[in-house]
Coordinates of N, CA and C in Angstrom, one line a residue:
M1 N -2.3 47.2 -9.4 CA -3.4 47.4 -8.2 C -3.1 48.7 -7.8
N2 N -4.8 49.4 -7.6 CA -4.4 50.6 -7.2 C -4.7 50.7 -5.7
E3 N -4.3 51.9 -5.7 CA -3.8 52.7 -4.2 C -4.9 51.8 -3.3
I4 N -6.1 52.1 -3.4 CA -6.9 50.9 -1.9 C -6.5 49.4 -1.7
E5 N -6.0 48.8 -2.9 CA -5.6 47.3 -3.4 C -4.5 47.6 -2.2
R6 N -3.3 48.5 -2.6 CA -2.0 48.5 -2.1 C -2.2 48.5 -1.1
R7 N -3.2 49.6 -0.4 CA -3.3 49.6 1.0 C -3.5 48.1 2.0
I8 N -5.1 47.8 1.4 CA -5.2 46.5 1.6 C -4.1 45.1 2.0
Q9 N -3.8 45.5 1.0 CA -2.0 44.3 0.9 C -0.9 44.8 1.7
S10 N -1.0 46.1 2.1 CA -0.1 46.3 3.2 C -0.2 46.2 4.5
I11 N -1.8 45.8 4.9 CA -2.1 45.6 6.4 C -2.5 43.6 6.3
G12 N -2.9 43.3 5.0 CA -2.4 41.9 5.4 C -3.9 41.6 5.8
I13 N -5.3 41.9 6.7 CA -5.8 41.5 7.6 C -7.3 42.8 6.9
V14 N -8.4 41.9 6.5 CA -9.5 42.9 6.2 C -10.6 42.3 7.6
P15 N -11.1 42.7 8.5 CA -11.8 42.5 9.8 C -13.4 42.8 9.4
V16 N -14.1 41.6 8.6 CA -15.1 41.6 8.1 C -16.5 42.2 9.3
I17 N -17.5 43.4 9.5 CA -18.3 43.9 10.8 C -19.3 43.5 9.9
K18 N -20.2 42.9 11.3 CA -21.9 43.3 11.6 C -21.7 44.2 12.7
L19 N -22.7 44.8 12.3 CA -22.6 46.5 13.7 C -24.3 46.5 14.0
S20 N -24.8 45.9 15.1 CA -26.5 46.0 15.5 C -26.4 47.3 15.8
E21 N -25.7 47.9 16.3 CA -26.3 49.3 17.6 C -24.7 50.1 16.8
P22 N -24.5 50.8 15.8 CA -23.7 51.3 14.9 C -23.4 52.8 15.7
T23 N -24.4 53.5 16.4 CA -24.0 55.0 16.8 C -22.7 54.3 17.8
R24 N -23.7 53.2 18.4 CA -22.7 52.5 20.4 C -21.3 52.2 19.7
D25 N -21.1 51.4 19.0 CA -20.1 50.8 18.7 C -19.1 51.0 17.9
A26 N -20.2 51.8 16.2 CA -18.6 52.0 15.3 C -17.3 52.5 15.3
I27 N -17.7 54.0 16.5 CA -16.5 54.8 17.0 C -14.8 54.0 17.3
P28 N -15.7 53.5 18.6 CA -14.9 52.4 19.4 C -14.1 51.4 18.6
L29 N -15.0 50.9 17.8 CA -14.4 49.9 17.3 C -13.6 50.3 16.4
A30 N -13.9 51.0 15.5 CA -12.3 51.9 14.6 C -11.3 52.0 15.2
K31 N -11.3 52.7 16.7 CA -10.6 53.2 17.3 C -9.5 51.8 18.0
A32 N -10.5 50.9 17.9 CA -9.6 49.1 18.4 C -9.1 49.2 16.9
L33 N -9.3 48.6 16.4 CA -9.1 48.2 15.4 C -7.3 49.3 14.5
I34 N -7.3 50.6 14.4 CA -6.4 51.5 14.5 C -5.5 50.7 15.4
A35 N -6.0 50.9 16.7 CA -4.6 50.6 18.0 C -3.9 48.8 17.6
G36 N -4.5 48.3 16.6 CA -3.9 46.6 17.1 C -3.6 47.0 15.5
G37 N -3.5 47.7 14.8 CA -2.4 47.9 13.5 C -3.5 47.6 12.1
V38 N -4.8 47.5 12.7 CA -5.6 46.7 11.5 C -6.3 47.8 10.9
P39 N -6.2 49.0 10.5 CA -6.8 50.6 10.1 C -7.7 50.1 8.2
V40 N -8.6 49.0 8.7 CA -9.4 49.0 7.5 C -10.9 48.2 8.0
A41 N -11.7 48.2 7.4 CA -12.7 47.4 8.4 C -13.6 47.0 6.9
E42 N -14.2 45.9 6.5 CA -14.9 45.2 5.6 C -16.6 45.6 6.7
V43 N -17.2 46.4 5.9 CA -18.6 46.4 7.3 C -20.2 45.5 6.2
T44 N -20.4 44.8 6.7 CA -21.1 44.1 6.1 C -23.1 44.3 6.0
F45 N -23.6 45.0 4.6 CA -24.6 44.8 4.5 C -25.5 44.2 5.0
R46 N -25.4 43.1 5.6 CA -26.7 41.8 6.6 C -26.7 42.8 7.2
A47 N -26.3 43.7 8.2 CA -27.1 44.8 9.7 C -27.3 46.0 8.7
A48 N -28.5 46.2 9.0 CA -29.4 47.7 8.8 C -28.4 48.5 8.8
G49 N -27.8 49.2 10.0 CA -27.5 50.3 10.4 C -25.6 50.1 9.4
A50 N -25.5 49.4 8.4 CA -24.2 49.3 7.8 C -23.7 50.7 7.6
A51 N -24.7 51.4 6.6 CA -24.2 52.9 5.9 C -24.1 53.5 6.9
K52 N -24.8 54.0 8.4 CA -24.4 54.6 9.2 C -23.0 53.9 10.1
A53 N -22.5 53.3 10.1 CA -21.7 52.5 10.4 C -20.2 53.1 9.4
I54 N -20.5 52.9 8.3 CA -19.4 53.0 7.3 C -19.3 54.7 7.7
E55 N -20.5 55.8 7.8 CA -20.2 56.9 7.8 C -20.0 57.8 9.4
L56 N -19.7 57.0 10.4 CA -19.2 57.0 11.3 C -17.3 56.7 11.4
M57 N -17.4 56.1 11.2 CA -15.6 55.4 11.0 C -14.8 56.8 9.9
R58 N -15.9 57.0 9.5 CA -15.2 57.8 8.3 C -14.8 59.0 8.8
D59 N -16.3 59.6 9.4 CA -15.9 60.7 9.6 C -14.9 61.0 11.0
N60 N -15.0 59.8 11.9 CA -14.3 60.5 13.1 C -12.9 59.1 12.3
C61 N -12.6 58.4 11.9 CA -11.2 57.7 12.4 C -10.9 58.2 10.4
P62 N -10.5 59.2 10.1 CA -10.0 59.1 8.6 C -9.5 58.4 8.4
E63 N -8.3 58.0 8.6 CA -7.0 57.3 8.9 C -7.5 55.6 8.0
M64 N -9.1 55.5 8.4 CA -9.7 53.8 8.0 C -9.7 53.9 7.0
L65 N -9.3 52.9 6.4 CA -10.0 52.4 5.1 C -11.4 51.3 5.2
V66 N -12.2 52.2 5.0 CA -13.4 51.0 5.1 C -14.5 51.3 3.7
G67 N -14.8 49.9 4.2 CA -15.8 49.8 2.4 C -16.9 48.9 3.2
A68 N -17.6 48.6 2.0 CA -19.3 47.4 2.5 C -19.2 46.6 2.0
G69 N -19.2 45.6 2.4 CA -19.5 43.9 2.5 C -21.0 43.1 2.3
T70 N -20.8 42.1 1.2 CA -22.4 41.7 1.5 C -23.2 42.4 0.6
V71 N -22.6 43.2 -0.2 CA -23.7 43.8 -1.3 C -24.5 43.5 -2.4
L72 N -25.6 43.8 -2.5 CA -25.8 42.6 -3.6 C -27.0 43.1 -4.6
T73 N -27.0 44.5 -3.9 CA -27.8 45.6 -5.5 C -26.7 46.8 -6.0
T74 N -27.8 47.2 -7.0 CA -26.7 48.9 -7.2 C -27.3 49.8 -5.8
E75 N -28.8 49.3 -5.6 CA -29.2 50.6 -4.7 C -28.5 50.3 -3.2
Q76 N -27.5 49.7 -2.4 CA -27.1 49.6 -2.1 C -24.8 49.9 -1.8
I77 N -25.0 50.0 -3.3 CA -23.8 50.5 -3.4 C -24.1 51.9 -3.5
D78 N -24.9 52.4 -4.4 CA -25.2 54.1 -3.9 C -25.6 54.0 -2.5
E79 N -25.8 53.9 -1.7 CA -25.9 53.5 0.1 C -25.0 53.4 0.4
A80 N -24.1 52.7 0.2 CA -22.4 52.7 1.2 C -21.4 54.0 -0.3
V81 N -21.9 53.9 -1.3 CA -20.6 55.6 -1.5 C -21.1 56.5 -0.8
A82 N -23.1 56.9 -0.9 CA -22.7 58.0 -0.3 C -22.5 57.9 1.0
A83 N -22.8 57.6 1.9 CA -21.6 56.8 3.2 C -20.2 57.1 3.1
G84 N -19.7 57.0 2.4 CA -17.9 57.5 2.2 C -17.3 55.9 2.3
A85 N -17.8 54.6 1.3 CA -17.2 53.7 1.1 C -16.5 53.6 0.3
Q86 N -15.2 52.9 0.6 CA -13.8 53.3 -0.4 C -13.7 52.0 -1.6
F87 N -14.6 50.5 -1.1 CA -14.4 49.5 -1.2 C -15.7 49.1 -1.3
I88 N -16.4 48.3 -2.0 CA -17.1 47.5 -2.4 C -17.0 45.9 -2.1
V89 N -17.0 45.0 -1.7 CA -17.0 43.7 -1.6 C -18.7 42.8 -1.8
T90 N -18.6 42.3 -2.9 CA -19.8 41.1 -3.1 C -19.7 39.4 -2.9
P91 N -20.7 38.9 -2.9 CA -20.4 37.4 -2.2 C -20.2 36.6 -3.2
G92 N -20.6 37.2 -4.5 CA -20.6 36.4 -5.9 C -20.0 37.5 -6.9
M93 N -19.8 36.5 -8.2 CA -19.7 37.7 -9.3 C -20.7 37.8 -9.8
D94 N -20.6 39.7 -10.1 CA -22.4 40.1 -10.9 C -21.2 40.7 -11.7
A95 N -21.6 40.9 -12.8 CA -20.8 41.9 -14.1 C -21.5 43.1 -13.8
A96 N -23.1 42.9 -13.1 CA -23.7 44.4 -13.0 C -22.9 45.0 -12.1
L97 N -23.3 44.6 -10.8 CA -22.4 45.4 -10.1 C -20.9 46.0 -9.9
V98 N -20.1 45.2 -10.8 CA -19.0 45.4 -10.8 C -19.1 47.0 -12.1
D99 N -19.6 46.9 -12.9 CA -20.0 48.2 -13.8 C -20.7 48.9 -13.1
H100 N -21.5 48.8 -12.4 CA -21.8 50.0 -11.8 C -20.4 51.0 -10.3
C101 N -20.1 50.0 -10.3 CA -19.4 50.1 -8.9 C -18.0 51.2 -9.5
R102 N -17.7 50.7 -10.7 CA -16.5 51.5 -11.8 C -17.3 52.8 -12.2
A103 N -19.4 52.6 -12.4 CA -20.0 53.7 -12.7 C -19.4 54.8 -11.2
R104 N -19.4 54.5 -10.4 CA -19.5 55.2 -8.9 C -18.3 55.3 -9.3
G105 N -17.1 55.2 -9.4 CA -15.6 55.3 -9.0 C -15.0 54.4 -7.9
V106 N -15.7 53.6 -7.1 CA -15.4 53.0 -6.3 C -14.8 51.2 -6.2
A107 N -13.2 51.3 -6.3 CA -13.2 49.6 -6.0 C -14.4 48.7 -5.9
V108 N -13.9 48.1 -6.6 CA -14.7 46.8 -6.0 C -14.1 45.1 -6.2
F109 N -14.6 44.3 -5.1 CA -13.8 42.8 -5.2 C -15.3 42.3 -4.8
P110 N -15.4 41.3 -6.2 CA -16.4 40.4 -6.1 C -15.9 38.3 -5.5
G111 N -16.9 38.4 -5.5 CA -16.6 36.9 -4.6 C -16.3 35.9 -5.7
C112 N -15.5 35.1 -6.1 CA -15.2 34.1 -6.3 C -14.7 33.1 -6.5
T113 N -14.9 31.7 -6.5 CA -14.8 30.5 -6.5 C -14.0 29.8 -7.7
T114 N -15.2 30.1 -8.5 CA -15.0 28.8 -9.3 C -14.2 29.3 -11.3
P115 N -13.9 28.2 -12.0 CA -13.1 28.7 -13.0 C -14.4 30.1 -14.3
T116 N -15.8 29.9 -13.5 CA -16.0 30.7 -14.4 C -16.1 32.1 -13.7
D117 N -16.4 31.5 -12.3 CA -16.0 33.1 -12.2 C -14.7 33.9 -11.9
Y118 N -13.8 33.5 -12.1 CA -12.7 33.8 -12.8 C -12.3 34.7 -14.0
H119 N -13.2 33.3 -14.9 CA -13.3 33.9 -16.4 C -13.8 35.0 -16.6
A120 N -14.9 34.9 -15.4 CA -16.0 36.0 -16.1 C -15.0 37.7 -15.3
A121 N -14.2 37.3 -14.1 CA -13.8 38.2 -13.9 C -12.4 38.8 -14.6
Y122 N -11.6 38.4 -15.1 CA -10.5 38.1 -16.3 C -11.3 39.0 -17.4
K123 N -12.2 39.0 -18.2 CA -12.8 39.2 -19.4 C -13.2 41.2 -18.3
L124 N -13.8 40.9 -17.5 CA -13.8 42.7 -17.1 C -13.0 43.4 -16.5
G125 N -11.6 42.6 -16.4 CA -10.5 43.2 -16.1 C -9.7 43.5 -14.6
L126 N -10.6 42.5 -13.9 CA -10.3 42.6 -12.3 C -8.8 42.0 -11.8
E127 N -8.4 42.5 -10.9 CA -6.7 42.0 -10.3 C -7.3 41.5 -9.3
V128 N -8.1 42.0 -8.1 CA -8.1 41.7 -6.6 C -9.6 40.7 -6.8
L129 N -9.8 39.4 -5.9 CA -11.2 39.2 -6.2 C -10.9 38.3 -4.6
K130 N -11.7 38.7 -4.2 CA -12.8 37.7 -3.0 C -13.1 36.0 -3.4
F131 N -12.6 35.2 -2.5 CA -12.7 34.0 -2.4 C -13.7 33.6 -1.2
F132 N -15.2 33.1 -1.7 CA -15.5 33.1 -0.5 C -16.7 32.2 -0.8
P133 N -17.3 31.5 -0.1 CA -16.9 30.8 1.7 C -14.8 30.4 1.3
A134 N -13.9 30.9 1.9 CA -12.8 30.2 2.0 C -12.7 28.4 1.9
E135 N -13.0 28.4 3.0 CA -12.6 27.1 4.1 C -13.3 26.0 3.2
Q136 N -15.2 26.1 2.9 CA -15.9 25.8 2.4 C -15.5 25.5 0.8
S137 N -15.2 26.0 0.4 CA -14.5 26.0 -1.2 C -13.4 25.9 -2.0
G138 N -12.7 24.3 -0.6 CA -11.9 23.8 -0.7 C -10.2 24.8 -0.4
G139 N -10.2 25.6 0.4 CA -9.1 26.3 0.5 C -8.0 26.5 -0.2
I140 N -7.0 26.2 0.5 CA -5.6 26.3 0.1 C -5.3 25.8 -1.2
A141 N -5.6 24.7 -1.4 CA -5.8 23.4 -2.4 C -6.1 23.9 -3.7
K142 N -7.4 24.3 -2.9 CA -8.1 25.4 -4.0 C -7.7 26.5 -4.8
L143 N -7.3 27.5 -4.0 CA -6.3 28.4 -4.6 C -4.9 28.3 -5.2
K144 N -4.6 27.4 -4.9 CA -3.5 27.2 -5.6 C -3.6 26.5 -7.2
A145 N -4.7 25.8 -6.8 CA -5.4 25.0 -8.6 C -6.1 26.2 -9.2
M146 N -6.7 27.2 -8.9 CA -7.1 27.8 -9.8 C -5.6 29.1 -10.0
A147 N -5.1 29.0 -9.3 CA -3.9 30.1 -9.6 C -3.3 29.8 -10.7
A148 N -3.3 28.5 -10.7 CA -2.6 27.9 -12.7 C -3.1 28.5 -13.5
P149 N -4.3 28.0 -13.6 CA -5.1 28.7 -15.3 C -4.8 30.4 -15.3
F150 N -4.9 30.7 -13.8 CA -5.5 32.4 -13.7 C -4.2 32.9 -12.8
P151 N -2.8 33.2 -13.1 CA -2.0 33.9 -12.1 C -2.0 34.5 -12.1
M152 N -3.1 35.8 -13.1 CA -2.8 37.2 -12.9 C -3.6 37.4 -11.7
F153 N -4.4 37.1 -11.2 CA -5.4 37.4 -9.7 C -4.4 37.4 -8.6
K154 N -4.9 38.2 -7.3 CA -4.9 38.0 -6.2 C -5.9 38.2 -5.2
I155 N -5.5 37.8 -4.1 CA -6.7 36.9 -3.8 C -7.0 37.3 -2.5
M156 N -8.3 37.7 -1.9 CA -9.1 38.0 -0.8 C -9.8 36.5 -0.3
P157 N -9.0 35.9 0.8 CA -10.0 34.8 0.6 C -11.2 35.3 2.1
T158 N -12.1 35.0 2.7 CA -12.7 35.1 3.6 C -13.6 33.8 4.1
G159 N -13.5 33.8 5.1 CA -14.8 32.2 5.7 C -13.8 30.9 6.0
G160 N -14.2 31.0 7.6 CA -13.6 30.2 8.1 C -12.2 30.2 8.4
I161 N -11.6 31.4 8.3 CA -10.1 31.8 8.2 C -10.2 32.1 9.9
G162 N -9.1 32.1 10.8 CA -9.0 32.5 12.1 C -7.2 32.4 12.7
L163 N -7.2 32.9 13.6 CA -6.1 32.8 13.8 C -5.5 31.4 13.8
H164 N -6.0 30.1 13.7 CA -5.2 28.6 13.9 C -5.3 28.6 12.0
N165 N -5.5 29.1 11.4 CA -5.2 29.0 10.0 C -4.3 30.0 8.9
L166 N -4.6 31.6 9.9 CA -4.1 32.5 8.8 C -2.7 32.3 8.4
A167 N -2.1 31.9 9.2 CA -0.5 32.4 8.1 C 0.1 31.3 7.6
D168 N -1.2 29.9 7.4 CA -1.3 29.1 6.5 C -1.7 29.7 5.0
Y169 N -2.3 30.2 5.2 CA -3.0 31.6 4.2 C -2.4 32.6 3.9
A170 N -1.5 33.5 4.7 CA -0.6 34.1 4.6 C 0.2 34.1 3.7
A171 N 0.6 32.8 3.6 CA 2.2 32.7 3.0 C 2.1 32.2 1.8
Q172 N 0.6 32.1 1.1 CA 0.3 32.0 -0.5 C 0.6 33.2 -1.2
P173 N 1.5 33.1 -2.8 CA 1.9 33.7 -2.9 C 0.5 35.3 -3.7
M174 N -0.3 33.9 -4.4 CA -1.9 35.3 -4.6 C -2.8 35.7 -4.0
I175 N -2.2 35.7 -2.0 CA -2.9 36.2 -1.3 C -2.8 37.5 -0.6
V176 N -3.3 38.3 -1.4 CA -3.6 39.8 -1.1 C -3.8 40.6 0.7
A177 N -5.2 39.9 1.3 CA -5.1 39.5 2.0 C -6.3 39.0 2.4
C178 N -6.1 38.8 4.1 CA -7.3 37.9 4.8 C -8.4 38.3 4.9
G179 N -9.7 37.8 5.5 CA -10.6 38.5 5.4 C -11.1 37.5 6.7
G180 N -11.8 38.3 7.9 CA -12.1 37.5 8.8 C -12.9 38.0 9.9
S181 N -13.9 37.6 10.5 CA -14.4 38.2 11.5 C -14.4 37.5 12.8
Y182 N -13.2 37.3 13.4 CA -13.0 36.3 14.1 C -12.0 37.6 15.1
M183 N -11.8 38.7 14.6 CA -11.4 39.6 15.6 C -12.5 40.4 16.2
V184 N -13.7 40.2 15.6 CA -15.0 41.1 15.6 C -16.3 40.4 15.9
T185 N -15.8 39.7 16.6 CA -17.3 38.6 16.8 C -18.1 40.0 17.1
A186 N -19.5 39.3 17.5 CA -20.5 39.8 17.8 C -20.5 39.7 19.6
E187 N -20.0 39.3 20.1 CA -20.3 39.0 21.7 C -18.9 39.9 22.3
L188 N -17.5 40.2 21.0 CA -16.3 40.8 21.8 C -16.8 42.4 21.3
I189 N -17.9 42.6 20.2 CA -18.2 43.9 20.1 C -19.6 44.5 21.1
E190 N -20.9 43.7 21.8 CA -21.9 44.1 22.3 C -21.1 43.8 23.6
N191 N -20.0 43.5 24.3 CA -19.6 43.6 25.1 C -18.7 44.6 25.8
G192 N -18.3 45.1 24.5 CA -17.2 46.2 24.4 C -15.8 46.2 25.0
R193 N -15.5 44.9 25.0 CA -14.3 44.6 24.8 C -13.1 44.8 23.5
W194 N -13.0 46.5 23.2 CA -11.8 47.1 22.8 C -10.7 46.6 22.7
D195 N -10.4 46.1 24.3 CA -8.7 45.5 24.2 C -8.5 44.7 23.9
E196 N -9.3 43.6 23.8 CA -9.6 42.7 23.7 C -9.1 42.4 21.8
I197 N -10.4 43.1 21.6 CA -10.3 43.7 20.0 C -8.4 43.9 19.4
T198 N -8.5 44.3 19.8 CA -7.0 45.2 20.1 C -6.0 44.8 19.8
A199 N -5.9 43.7 21.0 CA -4.7 42.9 21.2 C -4.8 41.4 19.7
L200 N -6.6 41.1 19.2 CA -6.8 40.0 18.2 C -5.8 40.7 17.5
C201 N -5.9 42.0 16.9 CA -5.5 42.4 15.7 C -4.0 42.9 15.6
I202 N -3.2 42.7 16.8 CA -1.6 42.8 16.7 C -1.4 41.6 16.7
R203 N -1.7 40.3 17.2 CA -1.1 39.1 17.0 C -1.6 38.7 15.2
S204 N -2.6 39.1 15.0 CA -3.4 38.4 13.0 C -2.0 39.8 12.9
V205 N -1.7 40.8 12.8 CA -0.6 41.8 12.1 C 0.5 41.0 12.3
E206 N 0.5 40.6 12.8 CA 2.3 39.7 13.9 C 2.4 38.4 13.4
T207 N 1.3 37.3 13.1 CA 0.8 36.0 12.1 C 1.4 36.8 10.2
V208 N 0.8 37.3 10.1 CA 1.3 37.5 8.3 C 2.0 38.1 7.8
K209 N 2.7 39.4 8.8 CA 4.2 39.6 8.8 C 5.0 38.4 8.7
E210 N 5.3 37.7 9.8 CA 5.8 36.2 10.1 C 5.7 35.2 8.5
A211 N 4.4 35.0 8.2 CA 4.2 34.5 7.4 C 4.8 34.4 6.0
R212 N 4.5 35.9 5.5 CA 4.8 36.2 4.6 C 6.6 36.4 4.4
G213 N 7.0 36.6 5.5 CA 8.9 36.1 5.7 C 9.7 35.2 5.2
R214 N 8.5 33.9 5.3 CA 8.9 32.5 5.4 C 9.9 32.8 3.8

């Protein structure tokens, strides 16, 4: 794994964030995540202000590892990299986007849930994949099944993961980190409930550590 992937693995949690008011919320949110022991964020391009949020987090919280999620085009990759994104997450397996990320020198984690996706990722020489949507695609049982013919991959499952099943996922040997939005919901962010976000992050980190120690 490269340095970005190792840092993500050491944290074990990747908050998936959608910000409608990045100028207001990006910096206090980043500080809340850092205080909770989760200095990483996947800022989704489903919101128009994603690039601005990435820029604000990177400029004001340099210890943060900040990436762009739900990236669908090469133009979005360029926009994210210009804003300071350190990794790119795509919802599906798109070789052209992987190649463009490599040309730009940025880590990429494509969404893969099928043997065809995994095989394409293998041919591209990838090591870490996003498994999305995790629960809806078969969850842990599917991940175990996929690991049999493809043991070389580390996985970041996202979708349907919360405190209720985080430990079950984190305990699996192929899991590098779990993505989720339960600690950064729209309600928490819009109401500035930064202390609650920090508390959820702390609880999540503890859960991952305990699960990995099983």
